[in-house]
Coordinates of C-alpha atoms in Angstrom, one line a residue:
Chain A
X1 CA 9.3 22.9 6.2
X2 CA 7.0 21.7 8.9
X3 CA 3.8 22.1 5.9
X4 CA 5.2 17.9 4.9
X5 CA 5.9 16.7 7.9
X6 CA 2.9 13.6 8.1
X7 CA 0.8 14.7 10.8
X8 CA 1.0 18.7 10.9
X9 CA -2.1 19.6 12.4
X10 CA -2.6 19.3 15.9
X11 CA -6.1 20.8 16.0
X12 CA -7.4 18.3 13.9
X13 CA -6.3 15.3 16.2
X14 CA -4.1 12.4 14.9
X15 CA -5.2 8.8 16.6
X16 CA -3.0 6.3 15.9
X17 CA -4.8 2.7 15.7
X18 CA -3.3 -0.8 16.8
X19 CA -4.6 -3.6 15.2
X20 CA -7.3 -3.8 12.4
X21 CA -9.8 -6.1 13.5
X22 CA -13.1 -5.4 13.5
X23 CA -13.1 -2.7 16.7
X24 CA -9.7 -0.9 15.2
X25 CA -11.4 -0.8 11.5
X26 CA -15.0 0.2 12.2
X27 CA -13.2 3.4 14.0
X28 CA -10.6 3.8 11.7
X29 CA -13.7 4.2 9.5
X30 CA -15.4 6.4 11.7
X31 CA -12.5 8.6 12.7
X32 CA -12.1 9.6 9.0
X33 CA -15.6 10.0 8.0
X34 CA -14.9 12.9 10.3
X35 CA -11.9 13.9 8.3
X36 CA -9.5 13.3 11.2
X37 CA -6.3 12.0 11.3
X38 CA -6.0 8.1 11.4
X39 CA -2.5 6.0 10.9
X40 CA -3.5 1.8 11.3
X41 CA -1.2 -0.4 12.4
X42 CA -1.5 -4.3 11.8
X43 CA 1.7 -7.1 11.2
X44 CA -0.6 -7.8 8.9
X45 CA -1.5 -6.6 5.4
X46 CA -4.6 -8.2 4.7
X47 CA -6.2 -7.3 7.5
X48 CA -6.9 -3.7 6.0
X49 CA -9.2 -5.2 3.5
X50 CA -12.2 -4.6 7.2
X51 CA -10.8 -0.4 6.2
X52 CA -13.9 0.8 3.8
X53 CA -13.3 2.0 0.3
X54 CA -14.1 5.5 1.6
X55 CA -11.3 5.6 4.3
X56 CA -8.7 8.4 3.8
X57 CA -6.0 7.9 6.2
X58 CA -2.7 5.7 6.6
X59 CA -1.4 2.6 6.6
X60 CA 1.4 0.9 8.1
X61 CA 2.6 -3.1 7.9
X62 CA 4.3 -4.2 11.2
X63 CA 4.4 -4.9 14.3
X64 CA 3.8 -2.0 16.9
X65 CA 5.7 -3.8 19.5
X66 CA 8.5 -2.7 17.4
X67 CA 9.3 1.0 18.4
X68 CA 10.3 1.7 15.4
X69 CA 7.4 0.5 13.9
X70 CA 5.9 3.0 16.1
X71 CA 8.4 6.0 15.5
X72 CA 7.5 5.0 11.4
X73 CA 4.0 5.7 12.5
X74 CA 5.0 8.9 13.6
X75 CA 3.7 7.9 17.1
X76 CA 5.4 11.0 19.0
X77 CA 3.2 13.6 16.8
X78 CA -0.4 10.9 17.9
X79 CA -2.7 13.1 21.0
X80 CA -4.2 9.5 21.3
X81 CA -3.2 5.9 21.1
X82 CA -5.7 3.1 20.5
X83 CA -4.3 -0.3 20.7
X84 CA -7.1 -3.0 20.3
X85 CA -5.1 -5.8 19.2
X86 CA -6.3 -9.5 19.9
X87 CA -3.8 -10.3 22.2
X88 CA -3.8 -8.2 26.3
X89 CA 0.3 -8.1 26.4
X90 CA 0.7 -6.8 22.9
X91 CA -2.0 -4.1 24.0
X92 CA -0.2 -3.8 27.7
X93 CA 3.0 -3.3 25.9
X94 CA 2.1 -1.0 23.0
X95 CA 0.0 1.1 26.0
X96 CA 3.0 1.5 27.7
X97 CA 5.5 2.4 25.2
X98 CA 2.7 5.1 23.9
X99 CA 2.4 6.3 27.2
X100 CA 5.9 6.2 29.4
X101 CA 8.1 6.3 26.0
X102 CA 6.4 9.0 23.7
X103 CA 4.1 11.2 26.5
X104 CA 1.0 10.2 24.6
X105 CA -2.0 12.3 26.2
X106 CA -4.8 9.4 25.2
X107 CA -4.1 5.9 25.3
X108 CA -6.7 3.7 25.3
X109 CA -6.6 0.1 25.1
X110 CA -8.9 -2.9 24.7
X111 CA -8.2 -5.7 28.1
X112 CA -9.7 -9.1 27.4
X113 CA -9.2 -10.2 31.0
X114 CA -10.5 -7.9 33.5
X115 CA -8.4 -9.5 35.7
X116 CA -5.8 -7.3 34.4
X117 CA -7.3 -3.9 34.7
X118 CA -5.5 -2.9 38.5
X119 CA -2.2 -3.1 35.9
X120 CA -3.3 -0.4 33.9
X121 CA -4.9 1.7 37.4
X122 CA -1.5 2.4 38.1
X123 CA 0.1 3.0 34.3
X124 CA -3.0 5.7 34.0
X125 CA -4.2 3.7 31.4
X126 CA -7.5 3.7 30.3
X127 CA -9.2 0.3 29.8
X128 CA -12.3 -0.9 27.5
X129 CA -12.6 -4.4 28.7
X130 CA -15.5 -6.3 26.5
X131 CA -16.1 -8.9 29.2
X132 CA -17.1 -6.5 31.7
X133 CA -19.4 -4.0 29.0
X134 CA -20.9 -7.5 27.9
X135 CA -22.0 -8.7 31.6
X136 CA -23.1 -5.1 32.6
X137 CA -25.3 -4.9 29.5
X138 CA -26.5 -8.1 29.7
X139 CA -27.4 -8.0 33.6
X140 CA -29.0 -4.5 32.1
X141 CA -31.1 -6.4 29.9
X142 CA -32.3 -9.6 32.6
X143 CA -33.2 -6.3 34.4
X144 CA -35.5 -4.8 32.2
X145 CA -37.4 -7.8 31.3
X146 CA -38.0 -9.0 35.0
X147 CA -39.4 -5.7 35.6
X148 CA -41.4 -5.7 32.3
X149 CA -42.6 -9.0 33.8
X150 CA -43.7 -7.8 37.3
X151 CA -45.2 -5.4 36.1
Chain B
X1 CA -23.5 27.4 2.6
X2 CA -20.0 25.6 2.7
X3 CA -22.1 22.3 4.0
X4 CA -24.5 22.8 0.8
X5 CA -21.2 22.7 -1.3
X6 CA -19.9 19.8 0.1
X7 CA -23.6 17.6 0.2
X8 CA -23.9 18.3 -3.8
X9 CA -23.6 15.6 -6.1
X10 CA -19.7 15.3 -7.1
X11 CA -21.4 15.2 -11.1
X12 CA -22.4 19.2 -10.8
X13 CA -19.5 20.1 -8.8
X14 CA -16.8 18.5 -11.7
X15 CA -19.3 19.7 -14.2
X16 CA -18.8 23.6 -12.9
X17 CA -14.6 23.1 -12.2
X18 CA -14.8 22.0 -16.1
X19 CA -16.4 25.2 -17.1
X20 CA -13.5 27.1 -14.3
X21 CA -10.6 25.5 -15.5
X22 CA -12.1 27.0 -19.7
X23 CA -12.3 30.3 -17.9
X24 CA -8.3 30.7 -16.8
X25 CA -6.9 31.5 -20.1
X26 CA -8.7 35.0 -19.5
X27 CA -6.6 35.6 -17.0
X28 CA -3.6 36.5 -19.3
X29 CA -5.6 39.0 -21.3
X30 CA -4.2 41.7 -19.0
X31 CA -0.6 40.9 -21.1
X32 CA -2.3 40.3 -24.4
X33 CA -4.8 42.9 -24.4
X34 CA -4.8 42.1 -28.7
X35 CA -6.6 38.7 -27.9
X36 CA -9.8 40.2 -26.2
X37 CA -11.5 39.3 -29.2
X38 CA -11.2 35.4 -28.0
X39 CA -12.8 36.2 -25.0
X40 CA -16.1 34.6 -25.9
X41 CA -14.3 32.2 -27.5
X42 CA -13.5 31.0 -23.8
X43 CA -16.5 32.9 -22.0
X44 CA -19.1 30.8 -23.5
X45 CA -18.4 27.2 -23.3
X46 CA -16.9 28.3 -19.4
X47 CA -19.7 29.7 -18.4
X48 CA -22.2 26.8 -19.8
X49 CA -20.2 24.6 -18.0
X50 CA -20.8 26.2 -15.1
X51 CA -24.8 27.0 -15.4
X52 CA -24.7 23.1 -16.2
X53 CA -23.2 21.9 -13.1
X54 CA -25.3 24.1 -11.4
X55 CA -28.1 22.4 -12.4
X56 CA -27.0 19.5 -11.8
X57 CA -26.0 20.2 -8.8
X58 CA -29.4 20.9 -7.6
X59 CA -31.4 18.5 -9.7
X60 CA -29.2 15.7 -8.7
X61 CA -30.0 14.2 -5.3
X62 CA -26.9 12.4 -3.3
X63 CA -28.3 9.3 -1.9
X64 CA -26.8 6.9 0.6
X65 CA -24.9 4.5 -1.4
X66 CA -23.8 0.5 -0.3
X67 CA -20.0 0.7 -1.1
X68 CA -20.8 -1.5 -4.1
X69 CA -22.7 1.4 -5.8
X70 CA -20.5 3.9 -4.7
X71 CA -17.2 2.4 -6.6
X72 CA -19.4 1.6 -9.4
X73 CA -20.2 5.2 -9.7
X74 CA -17.3 6.7 -8.7
X75 CA -15.6 4.8 -11.9
X76 CA -18.5 6.3 -14.0
X77 CA -18.0 9.7 -13.1
X78 CA -14.3 9.6 -13.7
X79 CA -15.3 8.3 -17.2
X80 CA -18.0 10.8 -17.4
X81 CA -15.7 13.9 -16.4
X82 CA -12.6 12.7 -18.8
X83 CA -14.9 12.9 -21.8
X84 CA -17.1 15.7 -20.7
X85 CA -14.0 17.4 -20.2
X86 CA -11.8 16.7 -23.3
X87 CA -15.5 17.7 -25.4
X88 CA -15.9 21.1 -23.4
X89 CA -11.7 21.7 -24.0
X90 CA -12.9 21.4 -28.1
X91 CA -15.2 24.2 -27.8
X92 CA -12.9 27.1 -27.1
X93 CA -10.5 25.9 -30.5
X94 CA -13.8 26.0 -32.9
X95 CA -15.3 29.0 -31.6
X96 CA -12.2 30.8 -31.8
X97 CA -11.9 29.8 -35.1
X98 CA -8.6 28.1 -35.0
X99 CA -9.1 24.5 -35.6
X100 CA -11.9 22.2 -36.9
X101 CA -14.0 19.8 -34.4
X102 CA -11.8 16.6 -34.8
X103 CA -8.8 18.7 -34.6
X104 CA -10.0 20.8 -31.5
X105 CA -11.1 17.3 -30.3
X106 CA -7.6 15.7 -30.9
X107 CA -5.5 19.0 -29.1
X108 CA -8.1 19.2 -26.1
X109 CA -7.4 15.7 -25.3
X110 CA -4.0 15.7 -26.0
X111 CA -4.1 19.1 -23.8
X112 CA -5.9 17.1 -20.5
X113 CA -4.1 13.9 -20.9
X114 CA -1.0 15.5 -20.7
X115 CA 0.4 14.3 -24.2
X116 CA 1.7 17.0 -26.3
X117 CA 0.8 16.2 -29.8
X118 CA -0.4 19.2 -31.7
X119 CA -2.2 19.8 -35.1
X120 CA -1.9 23.7 -34.1
X121 CA 1.0 25.6 -36.0
X122 CA 2.1 27.3 -32.8
X123 CA 4.3 30.2 -35.2
X124 CA 0.5 31.3 -35.9
X125 CA -1.6 30.3 -32.8
X126 CA -2.9 34.0 -30.6
X127 CA -0.8 33.5 -27.1
X128 CA -4.4 33.3 -25.3
X129 CA -4.6 30.3 -27.0
X130 CA -1.0 28.7 -26.6
X131 CA -1.2 29.8 -22.8
X132 CA -5.0 27.6 -22.8
X133 CA -3.1 24.0 -24.0
X134 CA -0.2 24.8 -21.8
X135 CA -2.2 25.2 -18.6
X136 CA -5.0 22.2 -19.5
X137 CA -1.7 20.3 -19.5
X138 CA -0.9 21.4 -16.1
X139 CA -4.3 20.3 -14.8
X140 CA -4.9 17.4 -16.7
X141 CA -1.3 16.0 -14.6
X142 CA -3.1 16.1 -11.7
X143 CA -6.1 14.8 -13.0
X144 CA -9.9 16.3 -12.2
X145 CA -10.7 14.7 -9.3
X146 CA -7.4 16.1 -7.8
X147 CA -7.8 19.7 -9.0
X148 CA -11.8 19.8 -7.2
X149 CA -10.6 18.4 -3.9
X150 CA -8.4 20.8 -3.9
X151 CA -11.5 22.9 -3.3
X152 CA -14.3 21.3 -2.1
X153 CA -14.2 17.6 -0.2
X154 CA -17.3 15.5 0.6
X155 CA -18.1 11.9 0.8
X156 CA -17.1 9.4 -1.6
X157 CA -14.4 11.4 -1.8
X158 CA -11.9 8.4 -1.0
X159 CA -13.7 6.5 -3.9
X160 CA -13.2 9.0 -6.3
X161 CA -10.1 9.4 -5.5
X162 CA -9.4 5.7 -6.1
X163 CA -10.5 5.4 -9.4
X164 CA -9.3 8.2 -10.8
X165 CA -6.2 6.2 -10.5
X166 CA -4.6 7.6 -7.3
X167 CA -2.4 5.2 -6.0
X168 CA -0.3 6.8 -2.9
X169 CA -1.9 8.3 0.4
X170 CA 1.0 11.1 1.6
X171 CA -0.4 12.1 4.8
X172 CA -3.4 10.6 7.3
X173 CA -6.7 12.3 5.7
X174 CA -7.0 12.5 2.4
X175 CA -7.8 16.6 2.5
X176 CA -4.2 16.7 4.0
X177 CA -2.9 14.3 0.7
X178 CA -4.4 16.8 -1.7
X179 CA -3.0 20.0 -0.7
X180 CA 0.5 18.4 -0.2
X181 CA 0.5 17.1 -3.6
X182 CA -1.0 20.3 -4.9
X183 CA 1.5 22.7 -2.8
X184 CA 4.5 20.8 -3.9
X185 CA 3.5 20.9 -7.7
X186 CA 2.6 24.7 -7.5
X187 CA 6.2 25.4 -5.7
X188 CA 7.9 23.5 -8.6
X189 CA 5.8 25.3 -10.8
X190 CA 7.4 28.6 -9.0
X191 CA 11.3 27.4 -9.2
X192 CA 11.0 26.2 -12.6
X193 CA 9.5 29.6 -14.0
X194 CA 12.3 31.5 -11.8
X195 CA 15.2 29.0 -13.3
X196 CA 14.2 29.4 -17.0
X197 CA 13.8 33.2 -16.9
X198 CA 17.4 33.4 -15.0
X199 CA 18.4 31.6 -18.1
X200 CA 17.1 34.3 -20.6
X201 CA 13.9 32.6 -21.6
X202 CA 11.0 35.1 -21.7
X203 CA 8.6 34.7 -18.7
X204 CA 5.1 33.8 -21.2
X205 CA 7.7 30.9 -22.2
X206 CA 8.8 30.0 -19.6
X207 CA 5.7 29.8 -17.9
X208 CA 4.7 27.2 -20.6
X209 CA 7.7 25.5 -20.7
X210 CA 7.5 24.5 -16.8
X211 CA 3.9 23.7 -16.6
X212 CA 4.6 21.4 -19.8
X213 CA 7.7 20.0 -18.1
X214 CA 6.0 19.5 -14.4
X215 CA 2.7 17.7 -16.0
X216 CA 5.3 15.3 -18.7
X217 CA 3.2 17.6 -21.2
X218 CA 5.0 18.7 -23.8
X219 CA 3.5 21.6 -25.7
X220 CA 5.6 24.4 -26.1
X221 CA 5.1 28.0 -27.7
X222 CA 8.0 27.4 -29.9
X223 CA 7.9 25.1 -33.4
X224 CA 10.7 23.7 -32.8
X225 CA 10.3 23.0 -29.1
X226 CA 12.9 23.5 -26.4
X227 CA 15.2 23.4 -29.4
X228 CA 14.4 26.4 -31.0
X229 CA 16.7 28.2 -27.6
X230 CA 19.9 26.2 -28.4
X231 CA 20.6 27.1 -24.7
X232 CA 22.6 23.9 -22.3
X233 CA 21.1 25.6 -19.7
X234 CA 17.5 25.4 -20.3
X235 CA 18.1 21.8 -21.6
X236 CA 19.5 20.9 -18.0
X237 CA 16.5 22.7 -16.4
X238 CA 13.9 21.3 -18.5
X239 CA 15.7 17.7 -18.1
X240 CA 15.6 17.9 -14.1
X241 CA 12.1 19.4 -14.5
X242 CA 11.0 16.4 -16.6
X243 CA 12.5 13.9 -14.2
X244 CA 10.4 15.8 -11.4
X245 CA 7.4 15.4 -13.4
X246 CA 8.0 11.1 -14.0
X247 CA 8.5 10.6 -10.4
X248 CA 6.1 9.7 -8.0
X249 CA 4.3 11.7 -5.5
X250 CA 5.7 9.8 -2.4
X251 CA 9.2 10.1 -3.6
X252 CA 9.2 13.6 -4.1
X253 CA 7.3 13.8 -1.1
X254 CA 11.2 11.8 0.8
X255 CA 12.8 14.8 -1.7
X256 CA 11.1 17.6 -0.7
X257 CA 12.0 16.4 3.5
X258 CA 14.9 16.3 3.1
X259 CA 15.2 12.0 3.5
X260 CA 17.7 11.2 0.6
X261 CA 18.6 8.1 1.4
X262 CA 14.8 6.5 2.4
X263 CA 14.1 7.7 -1.5
X264 CA 17.1 6.5 -2.9
X265 CA 16.1 3.2 -1.9
X266 CA 12.6 3.4 -3.9
X267 CA 12.8 0.4 -6.8
X268 CA 11.7 2.9 -9.1
X269 CA 14.3 5.7 -8.8
X270 CA 17.0 3.4 -9.3
X271 CA 14.8 1.4 -12.2
X272 CA 14.6 5.0 -13.5
X273 CA 18.6 5.7 -13.1
X274 CA 20.0 2.0 -13.8
X275 CA 17.2 3.3 -17.8
X276 CA 19.0 6.0 -18.2
X277 CA 22.9 5.0 -16.7
X278 CA 22.5 2.1 -19.7
X279 CA 20.3 3.6 -22.8
X280 CA 21.6 7.5 -22.6
X281 CA 25.3 6.3 -23.2
X282 CA 23.6 3.3 -25.9
X283 CA 22.0 6.3 -28.2
X284 CA 24.7 8.4 -27.7
X285 CA 26.7 6.5 -29.6
X286 CA 24.5 5.3 -32.0
X287 CA 23.8 9.2 -32.8
X288 CA 27.7 10.0 -33.3
X289 CA 28.1 7.1 -35.6
X290 CA 25.0 7.5 -37.5
X291 CA 24.3 11.4 -37.4
X292 CA 28.4 12.2 -37.4
X293 CA 27.9 13.8 -33.7
X294 CA 30.6 15.3 -31.7
X295 CA 30.8 13.1 -28.0
X296 CA 29.4 15.9 -25.9
X297 CA 26.7 16.7 -28.6
X298 CA 25.7 13.0 -28.7
X299 CA 25.7 12.4 -24.9
X300 CA 23.6 15.9 -24.7
X301 CA 21.0 15.0 -27.8
X302 CA 21.0 11.3 -26.3
X303 CA 20.4 12.7 -22.7
X304 CA 17.5 14.9 -23.6
X305 CA 15.3 12.7 -25.7
X306 CA 15.9 9.7 -23.7
X307 CA 14.7 11.5 -20.4
X308 CA 12.0 13.1 -22.5
X309 CA 10.6 9.7 -23.8
X310 CA 11.1 8.3 -20.9
X311 CA 9.3 10.8 -18.7
X312 CA 6.3 11.0 -21.5
X313 CA 7.3 14.6 -21.6
X314 CA 7.9 15.3 -25.4
X315 CA 10.0 17.7 -25.5
X316 CA 12.5 17.8 -28.4
X317 CA 15.8 19.5 -29.2
X318 CA 15.8 17.7 -33.0
X319 CA 14.0 16.3 -35.7
X320 CA 13.6 12.4 -35.5
X321 CA 13.7 12.2 -39.2
X322 CA 16.7 11.6 -39.6
X323 CA 17.5 9.7 -36.6
X324 CA 19.4 5.7 -37.0
X325 CA 16.8 3.4 -36.6
X326 CA 18.2 1.8 -33.8
X327 CA 18.0 5.4 -31.7
X328 CA 14.3 5.3 -32.9
X329 CA 13.7 1.7 -31.8
X330 CA 15.3 2.9 -28.1
X331 CA 13.1 6.0 -27.9
X332 CA 9.5 3.7 -28.7
X333 CA 11.2 1.1 -26.0
X334 CA 11.6 4.5 -23.8
X335 CA 8.3 5.5 -24.3
X336 CA 6.1 1.9 -23.9
X337 CA 7.8 2.0 -20.6
X338 CA 7.2 5.7 -19.4
X339 CA 7.7 7.2 -16.2
X340 CA 6.5 6.2 -12.2
X341 CA 3.4 5.5 -11.2
X342 CA 1.4 8.3 -8.6
X343 CA 3.0 10.6 -10.8
X344 CA 1.7 12.5 -14.1
X345 CA 3.6 10.7 -16.4
X346 CA 1.9 7.8 -18.2
X347 CA 3.3 4.8 -20.4
X348 CA 3.4 1.5 -18.7
X349 CA 5.0 3.0 -15.5
X350 CA 8.4 1.8 -14.4
X351 CA 7.0 0.1 -11.6
X352 CA 4.8 -2.3 -13.5
X353 CA 7.7 -3.1 -16.0
X354 CA 9.8 -3.6 -13.0
X355 CA 7.9 -6.0 -11.7
X356 CA 7.9 -7.6 -14.9
X357 CA 11.3 -7.9 -15.4
X358 CA 11.6 -9.3 -11.5
X359 CA 8.7 -12.3 -12.1
X360 CA 10.8 -13.6 -15.0
X361 CA 14.1 -13.5 -13.4
X362 CA 12.1 -15.1 -10.2
X363 CA 10.7 -18.0 -13.0
X364 CA 14.3 -18.0 -14.7
X365 CA 15.7 -19.0 -10.6
X366 CA 13.0 -21.1 -10.0
X367 CA 14.0 -23.5 -12.9
X368 CA 17.7 -24.3 -12.3
X369 CA 16.7 -23.5 -8.0
X370 CA 15.7 -27.1 -5.8
X371 CA 12.1 -27.4 -6.1
X372 CA 11.1 -26.7 -2.6
X373 CA 13.4 -23.0 -2.2
X374 CA 10.5 -20.4 -1.3
X375 CA 12.0 -16.8 -2.5
X376 CA 9.4 -13.7 -2.9
X377 CA 10.8 -10.9 -4.4
X378 CA 9.5 -7.3 -3.2
X379 CA 9.9 -4.0 -4.4
X380 CA 10.7 -0.6 -2.4
X381 CA 8.3 1.5 -2.2
X382 CA 8.3 5.0 -0.1
X383 CA 6.2 3.8 2.0
X384 CA 8.4 0.7 2.5
X385 CA 9.2 -2.7 1.0
X386 CA 6.3 -4.7 -0.9
X387 CA 6.4 -8.0 -1.8
X388 CA 5.3 -8.9 -5.0
X389 CA 2.2 -11.6 -4.6
X390 CA -0.3 -13.1 -7.1
X391 CA -2.7 -9.9 -6.9
X392 CA -0.3 -7.6 -8.0
X393 CA 1.2 -9.9 -10.4
X394 CA -1.8 -10.7 -12.2
X395 CA -3.1 -6.6 -12.2
X396 CA 0.3 -5.8 -13.7
X397 CA 1.0 -8.2 -16.3
X398 CA -3.2 -8.2 -17.1
X399 CA -2.2 -4.4 -17.7
X400 CA 0.9 -4.8 -19.5
X401 CA -0.4 -7.6 -21.7
X402 CA -3.3 -5.5 -22.3
X403 CA -1.1 -2.7 -23.5
X404 CA 0.5 -4.1 -25.4
X405 CA -2.2 -5.6 -27.3
X406 CA -3.7 -1.9 -27.9
X407 CA -0.5 -0.7 -29.0
X408 CA -0.3 -3.5 -31.7
X409 CA -3.7 -2.6 -33.1
X410 CA -3.4 0.6 -33.3
X411 CA -0.3 0.9 -34.4
X412 CA -1.8 -1.2 -37.4
X413 CA -4.7 1.1 -37.6
X414 CA -2.4 4.3 -38.4
X415 CA -0.3 2.0 -40.9
X416 CA -3.9 1.8 -42.9
X417 CA -4.9 5.3 -42.3
X418 CA -1.7 7.4 -42.6
X419 CA 0.2 4.6 -44.9
X420 CA 3.5 5.6 -43.3
X421 CA 6.2 3.1 -42.6
X422 CA 5.7 0.2 -39.7
X423 CA 8.6 2.2 -37.7
X424 CA 6.7 5.7 -37.6
X425 CA 3.4 4.3 -37.1
X426 CA 5.0 2.4 -34.2
X427 CA 6.6 5.8 -33.0
X428 CA 3.4 7.6 -33.4
X429 CA 1.0 5.3 -31.4
X430 CA 3.7 4.7 -29.1
X431 CA 3.5 8.1 -28.2
X432 CA -0.1 9.0 -28.3
X433 CA -0.7 5.8 -25.8
X434 CA 2.0 6.7 -23.6
X435 CA 0.8 10.3 -23.9
X436 CA 4.1 11.6 -24.6
X437 CA 4.2 13.8 -27.4
X438 CA 7.1 13.3 -29.6
X439 CA 6.6 13.2 -33.5
X440 CA 7.8 11.8 -36.7
X441 CA 6.2 14.1 -38.4
X442 CA 2.8 12.1 -39.0
X443 CA 1.2 14.3 -36.6
X444 CA 0.4 17.6 -38.0
X445 CA -2.2 20.6 -39.1
X446 CA -2.3 18.3 -42.7
X447 CA -3.3 15.0 -40.7
X448 CA -6.4 13.4 -41.8
X449 CA -8.8 12.8 -39.4
X450 CA -9.0 9.1 -39.2
X451 CA -5.9 9.4 -37.9
X452 CA -6.9 11.8 -35.6
X453 CA -9.4 9.8 -33.8
X454 CA -6.5 7.2 -33.4
X455 CA -4.9 8.5 -31.5
X456 CA -7.3 10.5 -29.4
X457 CA -8.8 6.7 -28.4
X458 CA -4.8 5.6 -27.6
X459 CA -4.4 9.2 -25.8
X460 CA -7.2 8.5 -23.3
X461 CA -6.8 4.9 -23.0
X462 CA -3.1 5.6 -22.0
X463 CA -4.2 8.4 -19.4
X464 CA -7.0 6.4 -18.2
X465 CA -4.8 3.1 -17.4
X466 CA -6.8 1.7 -19.9
X467 CA -9.1 -0.7 -17.0
X468 CA -10.8 2.6 -15.8
X469 CA -12.5 2.7 -19.5
X470 CA -13.7 -0.5 -19.4
X471 CA -14.7 -0.4 -15.5
X472 CA -16.6 2.9 -16.3
X473 CA -18.2 1.5 -19.0
X474 CA -18.8 -1.8 -17.5
X475 CA -20.3 0.3 -14.1
X476 CA -22.8 2.2 -16.2
X477 CA -23.9 -1.5 -17.3
X478 CA -24.5 -2.8 -13.7
X479 CA -26.6 0.8 -12.6
X480 CA -28.3 0.7 -15.4
X481 CA -29.5 -3.2 -14.9
X482 CA -30.2 -1.9 -11.5
X483 CA -32.2 0.4 -11.9
X484 CA -34.4 -1.8 -14.4
X485 CA -34.8 -4.0 -11.0
X486 CA -36.3 -1.4 -9.2

């Protein structure tokens, strides 16, 4: 009866995304366009408006810090969990549940505060920090314009 | 090659698909060799449609669209394919010399929309046409877009899927959702045929009746429909199949996964149960007093016919012409309510009726409660509890109002064209609009063309959930205007 399980095709991958903000929604749309399986979890139903009309994945309304909600998203079957809510603490907690309770191989998490990054390193969770990324990019652009001036 | 199919325009793919579906009845030829002369009636429109589809695939270039354009394209495309399907579907009847054009159109619309009203005399119709009719219902129950998605997918898939009015996503990708639904549908077909055959129905009849019951269509190859078999077992199987057909695919999936408790929590299923629990005994009582039936006979007839009307299938075990008016009234009510949203059934739909009832009770309650008390009514779907908020309420009340308006208009038109008693016209038009297919003597081989046209309009509007017809037309206007601006 495996056929009727939600995420049965392991080969195409099953991604659970927590937080339907701009980043989460555009990521979900991109994955769905590639015809891979996506589940989007957000506690506010209205957030799902950001998903495009062509979005073919599932949505689930609920608080992702509640493990029952994560279980109903069939998080155990996921091979990637991306936690991109607007709250660092929520992201930390979800990522920890995904890694330590559900043993998901890939856990990616957004982090606004770069000082907390060290915590994640210990847990083996990949982090994306917009602050650090932006700093690096702006630095690069500045360097470029300086080079242009000198030349 | 695969890349090419995916990239080809949806218009072409859908048109070619209709051609393929028209060729499908040829599969029964080995079993009925005497029908070989009719092969041309299917081959000509089928192959023509496939060629037209291929030509459209080559000519129409798919260009990247904005989301709004894509939505308009989707609406228009779905409307087009249903109209085209009905026209092309009528051709075999005409070419085979079975029916006049209006009659053939009626039969095709009745087939694709899973209604089951018929102007054919099934006692003299060749089996290949009988199979063709039932096959149309089987496909119409899923919808053309759904069938196309089973084979090929492309961009805009989700847009088309939504445009055809499939509300549920069952799986994390569209491809899996569609495959799951089609697989469940096929599995139920196999189970149904087996069960019928076990109860002594000939295999050909069993295939036709299972296709008719699952798609809530209701075409039969017997003049007296299911009543011809005089078998309680066959009636029982039909009731179960009709209930399966009228259940939302998401709930069916819960049942297939054996999550009984989750399934029983769904409002639609509970409401269905409540309706049956109330109206079956009432109808049985009316039949017992009106037609002097025994208790058992009354319950049996009431259960079968109420399920048939509520599931919008349209199989009958007896003629309704002698039925008491109260029972007829209950049947009309059932046909108006209809089956589950996101199933193959028609009608207002159980969930919409339930939302309207809940809103009415909420209003009553609000009038006797303190002013600042806040209550939000909610309904439970297979995906979980959803509150009945203002947008849902607006969409629902809009639909219900339009539906009832159309029902009134159609009934009056039938009164004019046919000159029959009001109750009969109400029955017949409720049956068309709800894509049910029960009839009370108005629709048959001798019905006037005007009546048939009114019923065709009713069936199409009912199957496409009314709004799609208007949004499709609106989208056509929008796209034409945009083209002018360029």
